[in-house]
Amino acid sequence: MAASPSTARALNDRLALRLLQDEGPLTATQLKTLTGLSRPTVADLVERLSGSGLVHVVGEAGAERRGPNARLYGIVADRAHLAALDVRTTSVSVVVSDLLGTTLAEASLPVGDGAAPGPAVDRAVALLERTAAEAGAARLHSVTVGAPGLIDPATRELRDTAQLPAWHRRLVAALQQRLPATVLVENEVNLAAVAELREGAAREGRDTFVLLWLGQGVGAAVVLDGRLRRGASGGAGEIGFLPVPGTSRLPSAHGCDGGFDELACVAAVDALARAHGLDPDTALESGHQPFVDALAERLAIGAASVAAVLDPGCVVLAGETGHRGGPELAARVEARLADLSPLRTEVRATTLGDAAILRGALLTARDAAQDALFP
């Protein structure tokens, strides 16, 4: 069934806006070429989008740089302001951007262990408000919070857990109550995977992969056919609980001690470095082959389990250890993984590092804003 004229206009407008988002400012002629639409149709949609305040002329292109055909059209970046929060157990970081995702201001704040929930929430909200003011954002349109823990797939809320600070859950509720903005929450490792998919290690040729987050805690994010998969209860990727050989005991429902976390968390990596006579702060950069090989052996055990179940074809090593280990560690893990699994699995190092969580949160906030603003 053919689309109605209004539906066709909406589809054409959205296509043009996505191209302007991805390719930058374009002339009407370039839009015609990229969309395959007729010149009159492109002229109509440019006029329509300009009238709605979503698109404006940002300059001219071409040899003569004059006339209607030389006008460069771009998205009105300050039509909406976005914010991203990376909420850790002892800190919170904030970035505020425009609709194009350009960073306008950023800040971070330590939150001490055992901080009372009320004051911790107030300080985090105040940090966001100050950062937004510094960015010149009188009003935020969309905010995404990245936090450790499970996100309920039905309610999209952060689930209660005794292992996380109480102020995490209260922060999301406080932001939803105090801000005239759309406030979203997502698991922080999932956000890192979104960023690596769209702008990082998986951008080239990989729309199916598993991201292993190797930090203070260990987690994973599953991306299949370009889509983030969260699982029935939001727990897909809780790889820290994976029972593996080489640990002191089996994990339990109450803690991942004894699971893969015991082999791969930062504390375990630091202990491994000390066992090799190395300073944990510089061990991964030292080029000490026995240490790197021993670490790669551990990581390959978890990666082999992932490969056996999902066959993702690619594993991205992220978090503090993945970032510091870089391509060398990734190559060692890939070589050891080839011995453990018949399934060919490429291993890549993160290209975004610790910034992946905030970047993924900004991309998620931008998508929400564009869905609301773009026709």
mmCIF file of C-alpha atoms in Angstrom, residues 14 19 69 144 151 205 226 262 283 292 308 312-313 323 328 333-334 349 360:
data_model
loop_
_atom_site.group_PDB
_atom_site.id
_atom_site.type_symbol
_atom_site.label_atom_id
_atom_site.label_comp_id
_atom_site.label_asym_id
_atom_site.label_seq_id
_atom_site.Cartn_x
_atom_site.Cartn_y
_atom_site.Cartn_z
ATOM 1 C CA ARG A 14 13.371 12.277 8.700
ATOM 2 C CA LEU A 19 21.676 12.701 6.532
ATOM 3 C CA ASN A 69 22.180 26.118 -5.027
ATOM 4 C CA THR A 144 20.545 9.732 30.057
ATOM 5 C CA ILE A 151 17.561 -2.054 34.392
ATOM 6 C CA GLY A 205 32.269 -3.987 9.917
ATOM 7 C CA GLY A 226 23.112 -3.825 15.541
ATOM 8 C CA GLU A 262 37.469 -13.110 40.561
ATOM 9 C CA ALA A 283 52.165 -3.467 34.489
ATOM 10 C CA VAL A 292 50.316 -10.210 29.687
ATOM 11 C CA ALA A 308 30.363 -20.839 22.710
ATOM 12 C CA PRO A 312 29.425 -13.061 18.138
ATOM 13 C CA GLY A 313 32.443 -13.116 15.853
ATOM 14 C CA HIS A 323 41.900 0.367 27.519
ATOM 15 C CA GLU A 328 48.602 -5.951 22.336
ATOM 16 C CA VAL A 333 43.492 -12.852 24.039
ATOM 17 C CA GLU A 334 42.502 -13.556 20.432
ATOM 18 C CA ALA A 349 40.554 -3.143 22.064
ATOM 19 C CA GLY A 360 26.924 6.198 24.791
#
